Amino acid sequence: MKISRARRHAYSILLRIERDRAYSSEVLAANSDGLAKKDRALSHKLSLGVLRKQMLLDHVVSLYSRKPANKIDIEILIVLRIALYQIHFLDRIPDFSAINEAVEMTRHIRKKSAAGFVNAVLRKASKWNGDIEAASDVERISLESSHPLWLVKRWCSQFGIDRAASICRSNNKEPNSAFRLTSAFDALNETAKNVIKKRIEGDPRIEKSKTVDGAFVAARIEDWLRDLSEKGLVYFQDEASQEVAGIVAKTSKGSVLDLCAAPGSKATLIARGFADAGFVVAGEYHLHRAKALKQNALVQQARVFPVCLDGTRPLPFNVGTFDTILVDAPCSGTGTIRRNPEIRYRVSEAVLNELHTKQLRLLFNASKLLNDRGVLIYSTCSLESIENEDVIEEFLQMQASFEVFDPGFGRSAGTELGTLRTFPDLNDTDGFFVSSLRLRG
Ligand SMILES: C[S@@+](CC[C@H](N)C(=O)[O-])C[C@H]1O[C@@H](n2cnc3c(N)ncnc32)[C@H](O)[C@@H]1O
């Protein structure tokens, strides 16, 4: 039996995510070029579907293999997960064909001796009736939605059990694809701009964002839109991320430091707002990410100046160089689980604590560069208060000369401390946190 390209591709993507701790959004975008459109669609559906149901699939594997899923070779476990996902969550694929293909795949990856095991587990597990035994409501939410119990408990205590369940459900939905125009678009002649505008505005599957100026929302990415993105004329960026960049642009008179800037989504949008009248210096710790940022700015023709730096250490700029500093801090990314479902399995309480310390250090360090009337904006794409409100509260205890203010957020989805918050379940965007700070007058 021949194994389809889509399934082989999904297998190699899932293995990379597991072994190299790669992010699904990045591996899928970078490794799907050679595939036919139909294969690409199925491979993405399988890879993301398996990641979104991983805990539940492993639970079923454990039930029918009589050994914990984490004691099974990762290559075999991935084959089992892909087959079980097709059997229980996709309609079009008959059970026998998913099982036969999984057995064939086991041979293909040189694990011939496990073929009998795979066959036996899948035949039994295909009879699973969907029942889940859970000791509590919270455990049921955790298992049904494949979110680690500790994380669901954390969201229950932050937002209440109903919201926690609602966030988990949203995290497993296919996110929309928001995008915007770029500086490269702005540089086109009027005729070329009108052709693109008409195409976007005339497409019934694309809407203007209801909350963010200049943002569009597409139900799915058509080839012509992908093509415009490859030419640097449009850029895919979540509405909430665009909103943060808009806030920075609004508060600045034209000189911005984006301290943690790669891949440059916000920096390139802020620079677009300035045209030739301002500049954005884009700091980044990792050289390879700084290079990717530089390339991104080049393609978009954005006036962004990348600098490789460590934002936790003394910075190579004079006090007062920038009127606005954005600290879009490295974070757990729990607000972006819709796009990178694997994040939920990687984050831990220890990681959150480490991030908190780093975030506070970045913010404190950046605050030393600010001039008297400057604005310091702190943001994350995390839902965790330890990375958000707690960082701001601790910062204000250390730096009593600073205060939080509302720069005119335009909407409020949770305005504790005068901050802006967005959520995947309430706003259908990534979950962002933004707080604006300035020196007391
Ligand atoms: C949340 S991402 C920034 C996203 C970016 N602002 C955008 O909109 O595209 C955080 C970035 O901070 C970088 N980073 C991590 N530690 C850093 C440090 N000590 N100094 C500067 N950047 C750092 C990470 O490599 C990552 O690229």
Coordinates of C-alpha atoms and ligand atoms in Angstrom, one line a residue:
M1 CA 0.0 0.0 0.0
K2 CA 1.3 3.5 -0.9
I3 CA 1.4 6.1 1.8
S4 CA 0.0 9.5 0.7
R5 CA 2.4 12.4 0.5
A6 CA 0.1 14.4 2.8
R7 CA 0.5 11.8 5.6
R8 CA 4.2 11.4 5.2
H9 CA 4.5 15.2 5.3
A10 CA 2.3 15.5 8.4
Y11 CA 4.5 12.8 10.1
S12 CA 7.7 14.6 9.4
I13 CA 6.3 18.0 10.5
L14 CA 5.0 16.5 13.8
L15 CA 8.3 14.8 14.4
R16 CA 10.2 18.1 13.9
I17 CA 7.8 19.9 16.3
E18 CA 8.4 17.2 18.9
R19 CA 12.1 16.7 18.5
D20 CA 13.4 20.2 17.6
R21 CA 10.8 22.1 19.6
A22 CA 9.9 23.9 16.4
Y23 CA 6.8 26.0 16.1
S24 CA 4.0 24.6 13.9
S25 CA 3.3 27.9 12.2
E26 CA 6.9 28.3 11.2
V27 CA 7.6 24.7 10.1
L28 CA 4.3 24.5 8.2
A29 CA 5.0 27.8 6.4
A30 CA 8.6 26.9 5.6
N31 CA 8.2 23.3 4.5
S32 CA 5.1 22.9 2.4
D33 CA 6.3 24.4 -0.9
G34 CA 6.8 21.2 -2.9
L35 CA 3.3 19.9 -2.1
A36 CA 0.3 20.0 -4.3
K37 CA -2.5 22.2 -3.0
K38 CA -4.7 19.3 -1.9
D39 CA -1.8 17.5 -0.1
R40 CA -0.8 20.7 1.6
A41 CA -4.3 21.2 2.9
L42 CA -4.6 17.7 4.2
S43 CA -1.1 17.7 5.7
H44 CA -1.9 20.9 7.6
K45 CA -5.2 19.6 8.7
L46 CA -3.6 16.4 10.1
S47 CA -0.6 18.2 11.7
L48 CA -2.7 20.9 13.5
G49 CA -5.6 18.5 14.2
V50 CA -3.2 16.0 16.0
L51 CA -1.6 18.8 18.0
R52 CA -5.0 20.2 19.0
K53 CA -6.1 16.7 20.2
Q54 CA -2.8 15.3 21.4
M55 CA -3.6 14.8 25.0
L56 CA -6.9 13.1 24.2
L57 CA -5.3 10.9 21.5
D58 CA -2.6 9.9 23.9
H59 CA -5.2 9.1 26.5
V60 CA -6.9 6.7 24.0
V61 CA -3.6 5.2 23.0
S62 CA -2.8 4.5 26.7
L63 CA -6.3 2.9 27.3
Y64 CA -5.9 0.4 24.4
S65 CA -2.1 -0.3 24.5
R66 CA -2.1 -0.9 28.2
K67 CA 1.0 1.2 28.6
P68 CA 1.3 5.0 29.1
A69 CA 1.7 6.8 25.8
N70 CA 4.9 8.5 27.1
K71 CA 6.5 5.0 27.3
I72 CA 6.0 4.5 23.5
D73 CA 8.7 5.4 21.0
I74 CA 7.9 8.9 19.8
E75 CA 8.0 7.9 16.1
I76 CA 5.4 5.1 16.8
L77 CA 3.3 7.4 19.0
I78 CA 3.1 10.0 16.2
V79 CA 2.0 7.3 13.7
L80 CA -0.7 6.2 16.2
R81 CA -1.8 9.8 16.8
I82 CA -2.2 10.5 13.1
A83 CA -4.2 7.4 12.5
L84 CA -6.5 7.8 15.6
Y85 CA -7.1 11.5 14.7
Q86 CA -8.4 10.4 11.2
I87 CA -10.5 7.5 12.7
H88 CA -12.2 9.6 15.4
F89 CA -12.2 13.2 14.1
L90 CA -12.2 13.1 10.3
D91 CA -15.2 11.7 8.4
R92 CA -13.9 11.0 5.0
I93 CA -11.3 8.4 5.8
P94 CA -12.5 4.8 6.4
D95 CA -11.0 3.2 9.6
F96 CA -9.4 0.3 7.7
S97 CA -7.6 2.6 5.4
A98 CA -6.2 4.8 8.2
I99 CA -5.1 1.6 10.0
N100 CA -3.4 0.0 7.0
E101 CA -1.7 3.2 6.1
A102 CA -0.4 3.6 9.7
V103 CA 1.0 0.0 9.5
E104 CA 2.7 0.8 6.2
M105 CA 4.1 4.1 7.7
T106 CA 5.6 2.1 10.6
R107 CA 7.5 0.0 8.1
H108 CA 8.4 3.1 6.0
I109 CA 10.1 4.7 9.1
R110 CA 12.1 1.5 9.7
K111 CA 10.2 0.4 12.7
K112 CA 9.0 -2.9 11.1
S113 CA 9.0 -4.7 14.4
A114 CA 6.3 -2.4 15.8
A115 CA 3.9 -2.9 12.9
G116 CA 2.0 -5.6 14.7
F117 CA 1.7 -3.4 17.8
V118 CA 0.4 -0.5 15.8
N119 CA -2.1 -2.7 14.0
A120 CA -3.4 -4.2 17.3
V121 CA -3.7 -0.9 19.2
L122 CA -5.5 0.9 16.3
R123 CA -8.0 -2.0 15.7
K124 CA -9.0 -1.9 19.4
A125 CA -8.8 2.0 19.7
S126 CA -11.0 2.4 16.6
K127 CA -13.8 1.1 18.8
W128 CA -13.5 3.9 21.4
N129 CA -16.9 5.4 21.8
G130 CA -15.7 8.9 22.8
D131 CA -16.5 8.5 26.6
I132 CA -14.1 10.2 28.9
E133 CA -13.8 9.4 32.6
A134 CA -12.8 12.4 34.5
A135 CA -12.6 13.0 38.2
S136 CA -13.8 16.6 38.0
D137 CA -15.2 19.3 35.6
V138 CA -11.8 20.8 35.4
E139 CA -10.2 17.5 34.5
R140 CA -12.9 16.9 31.9
I141 CA -12.2 20.3 30.3
S142 CA -8.4 19.5 30.4
L143 CA -8.8 16.1 28.7
E144 CA -11.6 17.0 26.2
S145 CA -9.7 20.1 25.0
S146 CA -6.2 18.7 25.3
H147 CA -4.9 21.4 27.6
P148 CA -2.6 20.4 30.6
L149 CA -4.6 20.3 33.9
W150 CA -2.3 22.8 35.6
L151 CA -2.9 25.4 32.9
V152 CA -6.7 24.9 32.9
K153 CA -6.6 25.3 36.7
R154 CA -4.6 28.5 36.3
W155 CA -7.1 29.9 33.9
C156 CA -10.0 28.9 36.2
S157 CA -8.5 30.9 39.0
Q158 CA -7.7 33.9 36.7
F159 CA -10.9 34.0 34.7
G160 CA -13.4 31.5 36.2
I161 CA -14.2 28.0 35.0
D162 CA -16.7 29.0 32.2
R163 CA -14.1 31.4 30.7
A164 CA -11.4 28.8 31.1
A165 CA -13.5 26.3 29.1
S166 CA -14.3 28.9 26.5
I167 CA -10.6 29.8 26.0
C168 CA -9.8 26.1 25.7
R169 CA -12.5 25.7 23.0
S170 CA -11.3 28.8 21.1
N171 CA -7.7 27.6 21.2
N172 CA -8.8 24.5 19.2
K173 CA -10.6 26.5 16.5
E174 CA -9.0 27.3 13.1
P175 CA -7.9 31.0 13.5
N176 CA -8.8 33.5 10.8
S177 CA -6.0 35.1 8.8
A178 CA -5.7 38.8 9.4
F179 CA -3.4 40.9 7.2
R180 CA -2.6 44.5 6.3
L181 CA -0.9 46.5 3.6
T182 CA 2.8 47.4 3.8
S183 CA 5.2 50.2 3.0
A184 CA 6.0 48.4 -0.3
F185 CA 2.4 48.7 -1.2
D186 CA 2.5 52.4 -0.3
A187 CA 5.4 52.8 -2.7
L188 CA 3.4 51.5 -5.7
N189 CA 1.8 53.9 -8.2
E190 CA -1.9 54.8 -7.8
T191 CA -3.0 52.4 -10.6
A192 CA -1.3 49.4 -9.1
K193 CA -2.6 50.3 -5.6
N194 CA -6.1 50.5 -6.9
V195 CA -6.0 47.1 -8.6
I196 CA -4.9 45.5 -5.3
K197 CA -7.4 47.5 -3.2
K198 CA -10.3 46.5 -5.6
R199 CA -9.3 42.8 -5.4
I200 CA -9.2 42.9 -1.6
E201 CA -12.3 45.0 -1.1
G202 CA -14.2 43.0 -3.8
D203 CA -13.6 39.6 -2.3
P204 CA -16.7 38.5 -0.3
R205 CA -14.5 36.3 2.0
I206 CA -12.4 39.3 3.2
E207 CA -13.7 41.8 5.7
K208 CA -12.4 45.0 7.1
S209 CA -11.5 44.6 10.7
K210 CA -14.2 46.0 13.0
T211 CA -11.7 47.1 15.6
V212 CA -8.3 47.8 14.1
D213 CA -7.8 50.5 11.4
G214 CA -6.1 49.2 8.3
A215 CA -6.5 45.5 9.2
F216 CA -8.4 43.0 7.0
V217 CA -9.6 39.6 8.0
A218 CA -9.8 36.7 5.5
A219 CA -11.6 33.4 6.3
R220 CA -8.7 31.6 4.5
I221 CA -5.6 32.5 2.5
E222 CA -6.2 32.3 -1.3
D223 CA -3.3 31.8 -3.7
W224 CA -3.5 35.4 -5.0
L225 CA -3.2 36.8 -1.4
R226 CA -0.3 34.5 -0.7
D227 CA 1.3 35.8 -3.8
L228 CA 0.9 39.4 -2.7
S229 CA 2.4 38.5 0.7
E230 CA 5.5 36.9 -1.1
K231 CA 6.0 40.2 -3.0
G232 CA 5.9 42.1 0.4
L233 CA 2.8 44.0 -0.6
V234 CA 0.6 42.5 2.2
Y235 CA 1.6 41.1 5.5
F236 CA -0.2 38.5 7.6
Q237 CA -0.5 39.7 11.2
D238 CA -3.1 39.1 13.8
E239 CA -5.4 42.0 14.5
A240 CA -4.3 42.3 18.1
S241 CA -0.7 42.5 17.1
Q242 CA -1.6 45.2 14.6
E243 CA -3.5 47.0 17.4
V244 CA -0.4 47.1 19.6
A245 CA 1.7 48.5 16.8
G246 CA -1.0 51.1 16.2
I247 CA -0.9 52.2 19.8
V248 CA 2.9 52.6 19.6
A249 CA 2.7 54.7 16.4
K250 CA -0.1 56.8 17.9
T251 CA 2.0 57.7 21.0
S252 CA 5.2 58.5 19.1
K253 CA 6.5 61.6 17.4
G254 CA 8.8 59.5 15.2
S255 CA 11.6 57.8 17.1
V256 CA 10.9 54.4 18.4
L257 CA 12.9 51.6 19.9
D258 CA 11.3 48.2 19.6
L259 CA 13.5 46.3 22.1
C260 CA 12.5 42.8 21.3
A261 CA 11.6 43.1 17.7
A262 CA 12.0 39.9 15.6
P263 CA 10.4 38.9 13.3
G264 CA 9.4 42.6 12.9
S265 CA 5.7 42.4 12.6
K266 CA 5.1 45.4 14.8
A267 CA 8.3 47.3 13.9
T268 CA 7.4 47.3 10.2
L269 CA 3.9 48.4 10.8
I270 CA 5.0 51.3 13.1
A271 CA 7.6 52.3 10.5
R272 CA 4.8 52.3 7.9
G273 CA 3.0 55.0 9.9
F274 CA 6.0 57.2 9.9
A275 CA 6.8 57.1 6.1
D276 CA 10.1 59.1 5.8
A277 CA 9.4 61.2 8.9
G278 CA 10.6 58.9 11.6
F279 CA 12.6 55.7 12.4
V280 CA 12.3 52.5 14.2
V281 CA 15.3 50.8 15.8
A282 CA 14.6 47.1 16.2
G283 CA 16.6 45.3 18.8
E284 CA 16.8 41.5 18.9
Y285 CA 18.9 39.1 20.9
H286 CA 19.2 36.2 18.5
L287 CA 21.3 36.8 15.4
H288 CA 19.4 34.5 13.1
R289 CA 16.1 36.2 14.2
A290 CA 17.7 39.6 13.6
K291 CA 18.6 38.5 10.1
A292 CA 15.1 37.3 9.4
L293 CA 13.8 40.7 10.7
K294 CA 16.1 42.6 8.4
Q295 CA 14.9 40.5 5.4
N296 CA 11.3 41.1 6.5
A297 CA 11.8 44.8 6.7
L298 CA 13.6 44.8 3.3
V299 CA 10.7 42.9 1.5
Q300 CA 8.2 45.3 3.1
Q301 CA 10.4 48.4 2.3
A302 CA 10.0 49.5 5.9
R303 CA 12.4 52.0 7.5
V304 CA 13.5 49.7 10.3
F305 CA 17.1 49.5 11.6
P306 CA 17.9 46.1 13.2
V307 CA 20.4 45.9 16.0
C308 CA 21.5 42.7 17.7
L309 CA 21.5 43.4 21.4
D310 CA 20.6 41.9 24.8
G311 CA 17.8 44.0 26.2
T312 CA 18.5 42.9 29.8
R313 CA 22.0 44.5 29.7
P314 CA 23.1 48.2 29.4
L315 CA 21.9 49.4 26.0
P316 CA 24.0 51.2 23.3
F317 CA 21.8 54.3 23.1
N318 CA 21.8 57.7 24.8
V319 CA 19.0 58.6 27.2
G320 CA 16.4 60.6 25.3
T321 CA 17.1 59.1 21.8
F322 CA 13.6 57.6 21.6
D323 CA 10.3 59.2 22.4
T324 CA 8.6 55.7 22.6
I325 CA 10.0 52.4 23.6
L326 CA 8.1 49.2 23.0
V327 CA 9.0 46.1 25.1
D328 CA 7.1 43.4 23.3
A329 CA 8.6 40.9 25.7
P330 CA 9.6 37.2 25.1
C331 CA 6.7 35.3 26.7
S332 CA 5.0 32.0 27.0
G333 CA 2.7 32.8 24.0
T334 CA -0.4 31.3 25.7
G335 CA -2.4 33.9 23.8
T336 CA -1.4 32.4 20.5
I337 CA -2.2 28.7 21.1
R338 CA -4.7 28.8 18.2
R339 CA -1.8 29.3 15.8
N340 CA 0.8 27.2 17.6
P341 CA -1.2 24.5 19.4
E342 CA 2.0 22.8 20.8
I343 CA 2.8 25.8 23.1
R344 CA 0.4 24.4 25.7
Y345 CA 2.5 21.2 26.1
R346 CA 5.8 23.2 26.4
V347 CA 5.0 25.9 28.9
S348 CA 5.3 25.1 32.6
E349 CA 5.0 27.0 35.9
A350 CA 8.8 27.1 36.1
V351 CA 9.0 28.6 32.6
L352 CA 6.5 31.3 33.6
N353 CA 8.5 32.3 36.6
E354 CA 11.7 32.6 34.6
L355 CA 9.9 34.7 32.0
H356 CA 8.5 37.0 34.6
T357 CA 12.0 37.7 35.9
K358 CA 13.3 38.4 32.4
Q359 CA 10.3 40.5 31.4
L360 CA 10.8 42.7 34.5
R361 CA 14.5 43.1 33.7
L362 CA 13.8 44.1 30.1
L363 CA 11.2 46.7 31.2
F364 CA 13.4 48.1 33.9
N365 CA 16.3 48.4 31.6
A366 CA 14.3 50.1 28.8
S367 CA 12.8 52.6 31.3
K368 CA 16.3 54.0 32.0
L369 CA 16.5 55.3 28.4
L370 CA 13.2 57.2 28.4
N371 CA 13.2 61.0 28.2
D372 CA 10.9 63.2 30.4
R373 CA 7.9 63.0 28.1
G374 CA 8.6 59.6 26.7
V375 CA 6.2 56.6 26.6
L376 CA 7.1 53.1 27.5
I377 CA 4.8 50.4 26.2
Y378 CA 4.9 46.8 27.5
S379 CA 3.1 44.0 25.7
T380 CA 3.0 40.2 25.6
C381 CA 0.9 37.6 23.7
S382 CA 0.4 35.7 27.0
L383 CA -2.8 35.2 29.0
E384 CA -0.9 34.8 32.3
S385 CA -1.2 37.6 34.8
I386 CA 2.3 36.6 36.1
E387 CA 3.7 37.8 32.7
N388 CA 1.3 40.8 32.5
E389 CA -0.3 42.7 35.4
D390 CA 2.2 41.3 37.9
V391 CA 5.1 42.6 35.9
I392 CA 3.6 46.0 35.7
E393 CA 2.7 46.1 39.4
E394 CA 6.3 45.0 40.4
F395 CA 7.8 47.5 38.0
L396 CA 5.7 50.3 39.5
Q397 CA 6.8 49.3 43.0
M398 CA 10.5 49.5 41.9
Q399 CA 10.0 52.7 39.8
A400 CA 7.6 54.9 41.7
S401 CA 8.2 57.8 39.3
F402 CA 6.3 56.0 36.6
E403 CA 2.5 55.7 36.2
V404 CA 0.2 53.7 33.9
F405 CA -2.0 55.7 31.5
D406 CA -4.5 55.0 28.8
P407 CA -3.2 56.3 25.5
G408 CA -6.7 56.0 24.0
F409 CA -6.9 52.3 23.5
G410 CA -10.2 52.7 21.6
R411 CA -11.8 49.7 23.2
S412 CA -11.5 47.9 26.5
A413 CA -11.5 44.2 27.0
G414 CA -10.5 44.2 30.6
T415 CA -9.0 47.5 31.7
E416 CA -7.5 46.7 35.1
L417 CA -4.6 49.1 35.7
G418 CA -5.6 51.0 32.5
T419 CA -4.4 48.2 30.3
L420 CA -5.7 46.6 27.2
R421 CA -6.4 42.9 26.9
T422 CA -7.6 40.8 24.0
F423 CA -8.7 37.1 24.2
P424 CA -9.2 34.5 21.5
D425 CA -12.7 33.6 22.8
L426 CA -14.0 37.1 23.3
N427 CA -12.3 39.0 20.5
D428 CA -11.5 36.2 17.9
T429 CA -7.9 37.5 18.0
D430 CA -4.7 36.3 19.7
G431 CA -4.6 37.1 23.4
F432 CA -2.6 40.2 24.0
F433 CA -1.8 42.4 27.0
V434 CA -0.7 46.0 26.6
S435 CA 0.2 48.6 29.2
S436 CA 1.4 52.1 28.6
L437 CA 3.7 53.8 31.1
R438 CA 5.1 57.3 31.5
L439 CA 6.9 59.4 34.0
R440 CA 4.6 61.2 36.4
G441 CA 4.2 64.9 35.4
Ligands
LIG1 C1 7.4 38.3 21.4 S1 8.8 38.2 20.4 C2 8.7 39.8 19.6 C3 7.7 39.9 18.5 C4 7.9 41.2 17.6 N1 7.8 42.4 18.4 C5 7.0 41.2 16.5 O1 5.9 41.9 16.6 O2 7.2 40.6 15.4 C6 10.1 38.5 21.5 C7 11.4 38.6 20.8 O3 12.4 38.9 21.8 C8 13.6 38.3 21.6 N2 14.4 38.3 22.8 C9 14.6 37.3 23.7 N3 15.4 37.7 24.7 C10 15.8 39.0 24.4 C11 16.7 39.9 25.0 N4 17.4 39.6 26.1 N5 16.9 41.1 24.3 C12 16.3 41.4 23.2 N6 15.4 40.5 22.6 C13 15.2 39.3 23.1 C14 13.2 36.9 21.1 O4 14.2 36.3 20.4 C15 11.9 37.2 20.2 O5 12.3 37.4 18.9

